[in-house]
Amino acid sequence: MEHYYQPEIECAPREQIKALQDERLVRQVRHVWDNVPYYRKKMEAKGLTPDDIKSSDDLWKLPFLSKADLREAYPYGLMGKPLKDCVRIQSTSGTTGKRVVAFYTQHDIDLWEDCCARAIMAAGGTDEDVCQVSYGYGLFTGGPGLNGGSHKVGCLTIPTSSGNTERQIMFIRDLNATILCCTPSYAAYIGETMKEMGLTPDEIPLKAGIFGAEAWSQEMRRDIENTLGIKAYDIYGLTELSGPGVSFECSAQTGMHINEDHFIAEIIDPETGEVLPEGSQGELVFTSITKEAFPLLRYRTRDICTLTREPCSCGRTHVKMTKPQGRTDDMLIIRGANVFPSQIETVLLNNGYPANYQIIVDRVKNTDTLDVQVEMTPEMFTDNLGDIAERQKELVEGLRSMLGLTAKVTLVAPKSIVRSEGKAVRVIDKRKI
Ligand code: DLL
């Protein structure tokens, strides 16, 4: 049976959603114009006033916001409410340049937690469940977001945060956790540790997992489902728009429903900025129509995906996005070919390898090199060099047919690639260093 947190809105007729978006967008543009001088200037530069935006059909007229704008306006330049009305900040991990700092009023937090509650119920959660939140707590949005959503559903919430994997497993077993929330790479690590402890999936009470914050392939999903004996659901979001719960998977698992009463989604051509028709692959752009403190209009996520409005068997009517196929800034250009780390992962997992790998890109004598280091499973592990060479050759072939270029593959011993408790670092691009 499908569970909903707010069925009246999650399953509302399309016309009703459109009408709600129209009304909220008009109000939000006015709010931004009145309170965010940074964006008002951008509108003025395009000769726009709030009167030009009469419905969501006029959205395309508005200027984009990008990560560069967020950096320029750091820390207070995009706030829509005075600081005294804000109750929280969250922030991205920001490996390059300044971190993004997002502000929330109590109202913003409330709506964000509603979105996370929808995701938990879509994964089958109810107030009977015990939900272990093993995303990091703190500036990262994963822990606080799912924690709030879990409370709203009425689950017994175990706020373990990430790390201390054996203790995670102890809590899961002793307190009968039925839902696990963490990054997919941490879920895989928890599964691997359970296996080492001699535990089989039926000795683990978990039934569902809500995994996101980083790219993960369908193959990785199957692996996690098998080791933990659960159904694994995807959840997507970004700090700039609140955090997890911008979209989430339902029982159909054919894409993630975007919470369209809070966010309007568009797909654009990342080169030209032109809005693309439904079904095209391109960069995802979001307009938040309910956020007060950090109201971003037409924010370019850099995530590449496709939208579909085909009816969904779960009964929800909100648009679905595919798993992000990559990021415009994640895409590696190697000897002129476009390569997404997710393509490499698919080849590895399809050939029976675990999702423990590292991609090292370098430039030697003006030529790009692609080196993929892959862990063998304990069962594969051998010191027979002939066998290893044979296996490496197989992977080189697999990668060639997927990517159209030759990579160097190095098989390494089990457990030699560092495990991640949060987002995994898969790519080292030495060309930029
Ligand atoms: O990762 C929010 C989050 C927390 C989502 C927990 C899901 C679960 P940021 O740290 O700001 O926020 O990173 C946002 O992570 O633009 C995507 O590139 C990537 N991302 C998030 N969810 C997914 C997903 C959180 N399900 C960036 N699949 C986004 C692929 C994802 N990529």
PDB file of N, CA, C and O and ligand atoms in Angstrom, residues 67 91-93 135 140-143 146 182-184 210-216 234-240 242-245 247 256 301-303 321 323-324 326-327 329-330 423, ligand 1:
ATOM      1  N   LYS A  67      26.130  29.372  -9.032  1.00  0.00           N
ATOM      2  CA  LYS A  67      26.996  29.243  -7.858  1.00  0.00           C
ATOM      3  C   LYS A  67      27.902  30.479  -7.724  1.00  0.00           C
ATOM      4  O   LYS A  67      28.189  30.925  -6.620  1.00  0.00           O
ATOM      5  N   SER A  91      25.184  24.553   5.445  1.00  0.00           N
ATOM      6  CA  SER A  91      26.207  24.925   4.481  1.00  0.00           C
ATOM      7  C   SER A  91      26.695  23.713   3.699  1.00  0.00           C
ATOM      8  O   SER A  91      26.626  22.588   4.183  1.00  0.00           O
ATOM      9  N   THR A  92      27.194  23.977   2.492  1.00  0.00           N
ATOM     10  CA  THR A  92      27.716  22.880   1.672  1.00  0.00           C
ATOM     11  C   THR A  92      29.142  22.566   2.103  1.00  0.00           C
ATOM     12  O   THR A  92      29.788  23.373   2.774  1.00  0.00           O
ATOM     13  N   SER A  93      29.620  21.421   1.627  1.00  0.00           N
ATOM     14  CA  SER A  93      30.978  21.043   2.011  1.00  0.00           C
ATOM     15  C   SER A  93      32.022  21.901   1.301  1.00  0.00           C
ATOM     16  O   SER A  93      33.131  22.031   1.783  1.00  0.00           O
ATOM     17  N   TYR A 135      23.209  10.013   8.098  1.00  0.00           N
ATOM     18  CA  TYR A 135      23.837  11.128   7.365  1.00  0.00           C
ATOM     19  C   TYR A 135      24.516  11.980   8.427  1.00  0.00           C
ATOM     20  O   TYR A 135      24.099  11.988   9.592  1.00  0.00           O
ATOM     21  N   PHE A 140      26.133  20.118   7.213  1.00  0.00           N
ATOM     22  CA  PHE A 140      25.559  19.321   6.119  1.00  0.00           C
ATOM     23  C   PHE A 140      24.058  19.126   6.384  1.00  0.00           C
ATOM     24  O   PHE A 140      23.636  18.886   7.510  1.00  0.00           O
ATOM     25  N   THR A 141      23.279  19.214   5.298  1.00  0.00           N
ATOM     26  CA  THR A 141      21.817  19.182   5.452  1.00  0.00           C
ATOM     27  C   THR A 141      21.240  17.780   5.642  1.00  0.00           C
ATOM     28  O   THR A 141      20.084  17.641   6.039  1.00  0.00           O
ATOM     29  N   GLY A 142      22.026  16.734   5.314  1.00  0.00           N
ATOM     30  CA  GLY A 142      21.489  15.367   5.319  1.00  0.00           C
ATOM     31  C   GLY A 142      20.896  14.964   6.669  1.00  0.00           C
ATOM     32  O   GLY A 142      19.729  14.557   6.749  1.00  0.00           O
ATOM     33  N   GLY A 143      21.705  15.060   7.730  1.00  0.00           N
ATOM     34  CA  GLY A 143      21.245  14.642   9.059  1.00  0.00           C
ATOM     35  C   GLY A 143      20.057  15.463   9.543  1.00  0.00           C
ATOM     36  O   GLY A 143      18.975  14.911   9.800  1.00  0.00           O
ATOM     37  N   LEU A 146      16.638  14.841   7.305  1.00  0.00           N
ATOM     38  CA  LEU A 146      15.945  13.558   7.481  1.00  0.00           C
ATOM     39  C   LEU A 146      15.501  13.381   8.928  1.00  0.00           C
ATOM     40  O   LEU A 146      14.474  12.749   9.201  1.00  0.00           O
ATOM     41  N   CYS A 182      21.269   7.341   4.777  1.00  0.00           N
ATOM     42  CA  CYS A 182      22.688   7.728   4.703  1.00  0.00           C
ATOM     43  C   CYS A 182      23.087   7.844   3.230  1.00  0.00           C
ATOM     44  O   CYS A 182      22.251   7.628   2.351  1.00  0.00           O
ATOM     45  N   THR A 183      24.337   8.177   2.965  1.00  0.00           N
ATOM     46  CA  THR A 183      24.768   8.224   1.558  1.00  0.00           C
ATOM     47  C   THR A 183      24.844   6.781   1.048  1.00  0.00           C
ATOM     48  O   THR A 183      25.108   5.860   1.837  1.00  0.00           O
ATOM     49  N   PRO A 184      24.670   6.571  -0.263  1.00  0.00           N
ATOM     50  CA  PRO A 184      24.784   5.207  -0.775  1.00  0.00           C
ATOM     51  C   PRO A 184      26.159   4.607  -0.503  1.00  0.00           C
ATOM     52  O   PRO A 184      26.258   3.405  -0.223  1.00  0.00           O
ATOM     53  N   ILE A 210      16.980   5.146   2.560  1.00  0.00           N
ATOM     54  CA  ILE A 210      16.749   6.390   1.812  1.00  0.00           C
ATOM     55  C   ILE A 210      18.121   7.015   1.593  1.00  0.00           C
ATOM     56  O   ILE A 210      18.711   7.593   2.508  1.00  0.00           O
ATOM     57  N   PHE A 211      18.611   6.824   0.380  1.00  0.00           N
ATOM     58  CA  PHE A 211      20.012   7.127   0.092  1.00  0.00           C
ATOM     59  C   PHE A 211      20.137   8.213  -0.972  1.00  0.00           C
ATOM     60  O   PHE A 211      19.498   8.131  -2.022  1.00  0.00           O
ATOM     61  N   GLY A 212      20.980   9.171  -0.709  1.00  0.00           N
ATOM     62  CA  GLY A 212      21.192  10.232  -1.700  1.00  0.00           C
ATOM     63  C   GLY A 212      22.378  11.072  -1.312  1.00  0.00           C
ATOM     64  O   GLY A 212      23.220  10.655  -0.522  1.00  0.00           O
ATOM     65  N   ALA A 213      22.454  12.262  -1.877  1.00  0.00           N
ATOM     66  CA  ALA A 213      23.526  13.237  -1.664  1.00  0.00           C
ATOM     67  C   ALA A 213      24.696  13.028  -2.611  1.00  0.00           C
ATOM     68  O   ALA A 213      25.607  13.836  -2.658  1.00  0.00           O
ATOM     69  N   GLU A 214      24.684  11.933  -3.358  1.00  0.00           N
ATOM     70  CA  GLU A 214      25.752  11.701  -4.344  1.00  0.00           C
ATOM     71  C   GLU A 214      25.209  10.763  -5.418  1.00  0.00           C
ATOM     72  O   GLU A 214      24.189  10.085  -5.213  1.00  0.00           O
ATOM     73  N   ALA A 215      25.894  10.741  -6.541  1.00  0.00           N
ATOM     74  CA  ALA A 215      25.458   9.891  -7.649  1.00  0.00           C
ATOM     75  C   ALA A 215      25.669   8.426  -7.288  1.00  0.00           C
ATOM     76  O   ALA A 215      26.654   8.073  -6.646  1.00  0.00           O
ATOM     77  N   TRP A 216      24.734   7.589  -7.672  1.00  0.00           N
ATOM     78  CA  TRP A 216      24.891   6.125  -7.486  1.00  0.00           C
ATOM     79  C   TRP A 216      24.123   5.438  -8.585  1.00  0.00           C
ATOM     80  O   TRP A 216      23.055   5.871  -8.994  1.00  0.00           O
ATOM     81  N   ASP A 234      15.966   6.408  -3.673  1.00  0.00           N
ATOM     82  CA  ASP A 234      16.832   7.552  -3.956  1.00  0.00           C
ATOM     83  C   ASP A 234      16.176   8.821  -3.403  1.00  0.00           C
ATOM     84  O   ASP A 234      14.947   8.947  -3.410  1.00  0.00           O
ATOM     85  N   ILE A 235      16.995   9.732  -2.940  1.00  0.00           N
ATOM     86  CA  ILE A 235      16.485  11.052  -2.518  1.00  0.00           C
ATOM     87  C   ILE A 235      17.481  12.094  -2.996  1.00  0.00           C
ATOM     88  O   ILE A 235      18.687  11.865  -2.963  1.00  0.00           O
ATOM     89  N   TYR A 236      16.957  13.226  -3.461  1.00  0.00           N
ATOM     90  CA  TYR A 236      17.813  14.241  -4.062  1.00  0.00           C
ATOM     91  C   TYR A 236      17.542  15.590  -3.399  1.00  0.00           C
ATOM     92  O   TYR A 236      16.427  15.863  -2.940  1.00  0.00           O
ATOM     93  N   GLY A 237      18.539  16.414  -3.392  1.00  0.00           N
ATOM     94  CA  GLY A 237      18.341  17.780  -2.921  1.00  0.00           C
ATOM     95  C   GLY A 237      19.656  18.509  -2.886  1.00  0.00           C
ATOM     96  O   GLY A 237      20.708  17.924  -3.140  1.00  0.00           O
ATOM     97  N   LEU A 238      19.597  19.797  -2.606  1.00  0.00           N
ATOM     98  CA  LEU A 238      20.826  20.572  -2.458  1.00  0.00           C
ATOM     99  C   LEU A 238      20.629  21.674  -1.439  1.00  0.00           C
ATOM    100  O   LEU A 238      19.512  22.164  -1.255  1.00  0.00           O
ATOM    101  N   THR A 239      21.715  22.015  -0.780  1.00  0.00           N
ATOM    102  CA  THR A 239      21.685  22.989   0.296  1.00  0.00           C
ATOM    103  C   THR A 239      21.027  24.298  -0.142  1.00  0.00           C
ATOM    104  O   THR A 239      20.235  24.873   0.598  1.00  0.00           O
ATOM    105  N   GLU A 240      21.360  24.731  -1.335  1.00  0.00           N
ATOM    106  CA  GLU A 240      20.876  26.029  -1.807  1.00  0.00           C
ATOM    107  C   GLU A 240      19.348  26.112  -1.783  1.00  0.00           C
ATOM    108  O   GLU A 240      18.767  27.178  -1.685  1.00  0.00           O
ATOM    109  N   SER A 242      17.333  24.016   0.226  1.00  0.00           N
ATOM    110  CA  SER A 242      16.886  23.534   1.539  1.00  0.00           C
ATOM    111  C   SER A 242      17.779  22.384   1.968  1.00  0.00           C
ATOM    112  O   SER A 242      18.379  22.426   3.038  1.00  0.00           O
ATOM    113  N   GLY A 243      17.883  21.344   1.135  1.00  0.00           N
ATOM    114  CA  GLY A 243      18.646  20.151   1.480  1.00  0.00           C
ATOM    115  C   GLY A 243      17.950  18.949   0.883  1.00  0.00           C
ATOM    116  O   GLY A 243      17.277  19.074  -0.147  1.00  0.00           O
ATOM    117  N   PRO A 244      18.057  17.773   1.521  1.00  0.00           N
ATOM    118  CA  PRO A 244      17.395  16.592   0.963  1.00  0.00           C
ATOM    119  C   PRO A 244      15.888  16.807   0.872  1.00  0.00           C
ATOM    120  O   PRO A 244      15.320  17.579   1.647  1.00  0.00           O
ATOM    121  N   GLY A 245      15.250  16.113  -0.074  1.00  0.00           N
ATOM    122  CA  GLY A 245      13.793  16.189  -0.140  1.00  0.00           C
ATOM    123  C   GLY A 245      13.279  17.126  -1.223  1.00  0.00           C
ATOM    124  O   GLY A 245      12.079  17.324  -1.348  1.00  0.00           O
ATOM    125  N   SER A 247      13.443  16.278  -4.167  1.00  0.00           N
ATOM    126  CA  SER A 247      12.706  15.223  -4.865  1.00  0.00           C
ATOM    127  C   SER A 247      13.042  13.881  -4.231  1.00  0.00           C
ATOM    128  O   SER A 247      14.063  13.751  -3.538  1.00  0.00           O
ATOM    129  N   MET A 256      12.427  10.507  -9.568  1.00  0.00           N
ATOM    130  CA  MET A 256      12.127  11.116  -8.272  1.00  0.00           C
ATOM    131  C   MET A 256      11.121  12.247  -8.453  1.00  0.00           C
ATOM    132  O   MET A 256      11.316  13.149  -9.272  1.00  0.00           O
ATOM    133  N   THR A 301      21.554  24.259 -11.058  1.00  0.00           N
ATOM    134  CA  THR A 301      22.106  23.239 -10.154  1.00  0.00           C
ATOM    135  C   THR A 301      23.387  22.601 -10.664  1.00  0.00           C
ATOM    136  O   THR A 301      24.128  22.008  -9.911  1.00  0.00           O
ATOM    137  N   ARG A 302      23.584  22.662 -11.998  1.00  0.00           N
ATOM    138  CA  ARG A 302      24.690  21.969 -12.684  1.00  0.00           C
ATOM    139  C   ARG A 302      24.452  20.457 -12.771  1.00  0.00           C
ATOM    140  O   ARG A 302      25.277  19.725 -13.311  1.00  0.00           O
ATOM    141  N   ASP A 303      23.349  19.974 -12.211  1.00  0.00           N
ATOM    142  CA  ASP A 303      23.020  18.544 -12.336  1.00  0.00           C
ATOM    143  C   ASP A 303      22.337  18.308 -13.678  1.00  0.00           C
ATOM    144  O   ASP A 303      21.477  19.086 -14.094  1.00  0.00           O
ATOM    145  N   MET A 321      12.054  13.557 -11.988  1.00  0.00           N
ATOM    146  CA  MET A 321      13.367  13.754 -12.614  1.00  0.00           C
ATOM    147  C   MET A 321      14.100  12.415 -12.591  1.00  0.00           C
ATOM    148  O   MET A 321      13.893  11.602 -11.693  1.00  0.00           O
ATOM    149  N   LYS A 323      17.488  10.135 -12.138  1.00  0.00           N
ATOM    150  CA  LYS A 323      18.712  10.243 -11.358  1.00  0.00           C
ATOM    151  C   LYS A 323      19.628  11.208 -12.089  1.00  0.00           C
ATOM    152  O   LYS A 323      19.744  11.086 -13.314  1.00  0.00           O
ATOM    153  N   PRO A 324      20.302  12.135 -11.403  1.00  0.00           N
ATOM    154  CA  PRO A 324      21.226  12.982 -12.142  1.00  0.00           C
ATOM    155  C   PRO A 324      22.272  12.101 -12.853  1.00  0.00           C
ATOM    156  O   PRO A 324      22.842  11.205 -12.254  1.00  0.00           O
ATOM    157  N   GLY A 326      24.933  13.152 -14.084  1.00  0.00           N
ATOM    158  CA  GLY A 326      26.256  13.715 -13.849  1.00  0.00           C
ATOM    159  C   GLY A 326      26.072  15.187 -13.576  1.00  0.00           C
ATOM    160  O   GLY A 326      24.945  15.673 -13.501  1.00  0.00           O
ATOM    161  N   ARG A 327      27.158  15.889 -13.398  1.00  0.00           N
ATOM    162  CA  ARG A 327      27.087  17.335 -13.207  1.00  0.00           C
ATOM    163  C   ARG A 327      27.869  17.997 -14.319  1.00  0.00           C
ATOM    164  O   ARG A 327      28.848  17.434 -14.798  1.00  0.00           O
ATOM    165  N   ASP A 329      29.821  20.204 -13.990  1.00  0.00           N
ATOM    166  CA  ASP A 329      31.191  20.417 -13.524  1.00  0.00           C
ATOM    167  C   ASP A 329      31.896  19.124 -13.116  1.00  0.00           C
ATOM    168  O   ASP A 329      33.028  19.129 -12.686  1.00  0.00           O
ATOM    169  N   ASP A 330      31.191  17.982 -13.221  1.00  0.00           N
ATOM    170  CA  ASP A 330      31.767  16.678 -12.886  1.00  0.00           C
ATOM    171  C   ASP A 330      32.245  15.982 -14.133  1.00  0.00           C
ATOM    172  O   ASP A 330      32.990  15.021 -14.079  1.00  0.00           O
ATOM    173  N   LYS A 423      29.922  11.633   1.575  1.00  0.00           N
ATOM    174  CA  LYS A 423      30.018  11.556   0.123  1.00  0.00           C
ATOM    175  C   LYS A 423      31.398  10.993  -0.248  1.00  0.00           C
ATOM    176  O   LYS A 423      32.402  11.451   0.267  1.00  0.00           O
TER     177      LYS A 423
HETATM  178  O1  DLL B   1      23.678  16.535  -0.767  1.00  0.00           O
HETATM  179  C1  DLL B   1      21.570  17.264   0.127  1.00  0.00           C
HETATM  180  C2  DLL B   1      21.178  15.848   0.372  1.00  0.00           C
HETATM  181  C3  DLL B   1      21.417  15.260   1.594  1.00  0.00           C
HETATM  182  C4  DLL B   1      20.490  15.141  -0.600  1.00  0.00           C
HETATM  183  C5  DLL B   1      21.020  13.976   1.826  1.00  0.00           C
HETATM  184  C6  DLL B   1      20.091  13.852  -0.379  1.00  0.00           C
HETATM  185  C7  DLL B   1      20.351  13.262   0.833  1.00  0.00           C
HETATM  186  P1  DLL B   1      24.680  19.338  -1.124  1.00  0.00           P
HETATM  187  O2  DLL B   1      25.761  18.891  -0.212  1.00  0.00           O
HETATM  188  O3  DLL B   1      24.453  20.803  -1.275  1.00  0.00           O
HETATM  189  O4  DLL B   1      23.288  18.778  -0.645  1.00  0.00           O
HETATM  190  O5  DLL B   1      24.956  18.683  -2.538  1.00  0.00           O
HETATM  191  C8  DLL B   1      24.042  18.833  -3.585  1.00  0.00           C
HETATM  192  O6  DLL B   1      24.641  16.656  -4.465  1.00  0.00           O
HETATM  193  O7  DLL B   1      23.532  19.218  -6.664  1.00  0.00           O
HETATM  194  C9  DLL B   1      23.843  16.776  -6.664  1.00  0.00           C
HETATM  195  O8  DLL B   1      24.933  17.011  -7.512  1.00  0.00           O
HETATM  196  C10 DLL B   1      24.272  15.844  -5.554  1.00  0.00           C
HETATM  197  N1  DLL B   1      23.159  14.977  -5.169  1.00  0.00           N
HETATM  198  C11 DLL B   1      22.281  15.128  -4.170  1.00  0.00           C
HETATM  199  N2  DLL B   1      21.405  14.093  -4.136  1.00  0.00           N
HETATM  200  C12 DLL B   1      21.729  13.266  -5.172  1.00  0.00           C
HETATM  201  C13 DLL B   1      21.214  12.039  -5.692  1.00  0.00           C
HETATM  202  C14 DLL B   1      22.949  17.455  -0.459  1.00  0.00           C
HETATM  203  N3  DLL B   1      20.186  11.409  -5.126  1.00  0.00           N
HETATM  204  C15 DLL B   1      24.481  18.041  -4.789  1.00  0.00           C
HETATM  205  N4  DLL B   1      21.805  11.514  -6.799  1.00  0.00           N
HETATM  206  C16 DLL B   1      23.461  18.044  -5.899  1.00  0.00           C
HETATM  207  C17 DLL B   1      22.864  12.128  -7.381  1.00  0.00           C
HETATM  208  C18 DLL B   1      22.840  13.842  -5.843  1.00  0.00           C
HETATM  209  N5  DLL B   1      23.391  13.275  -6.938  1.00  0.00           N
END
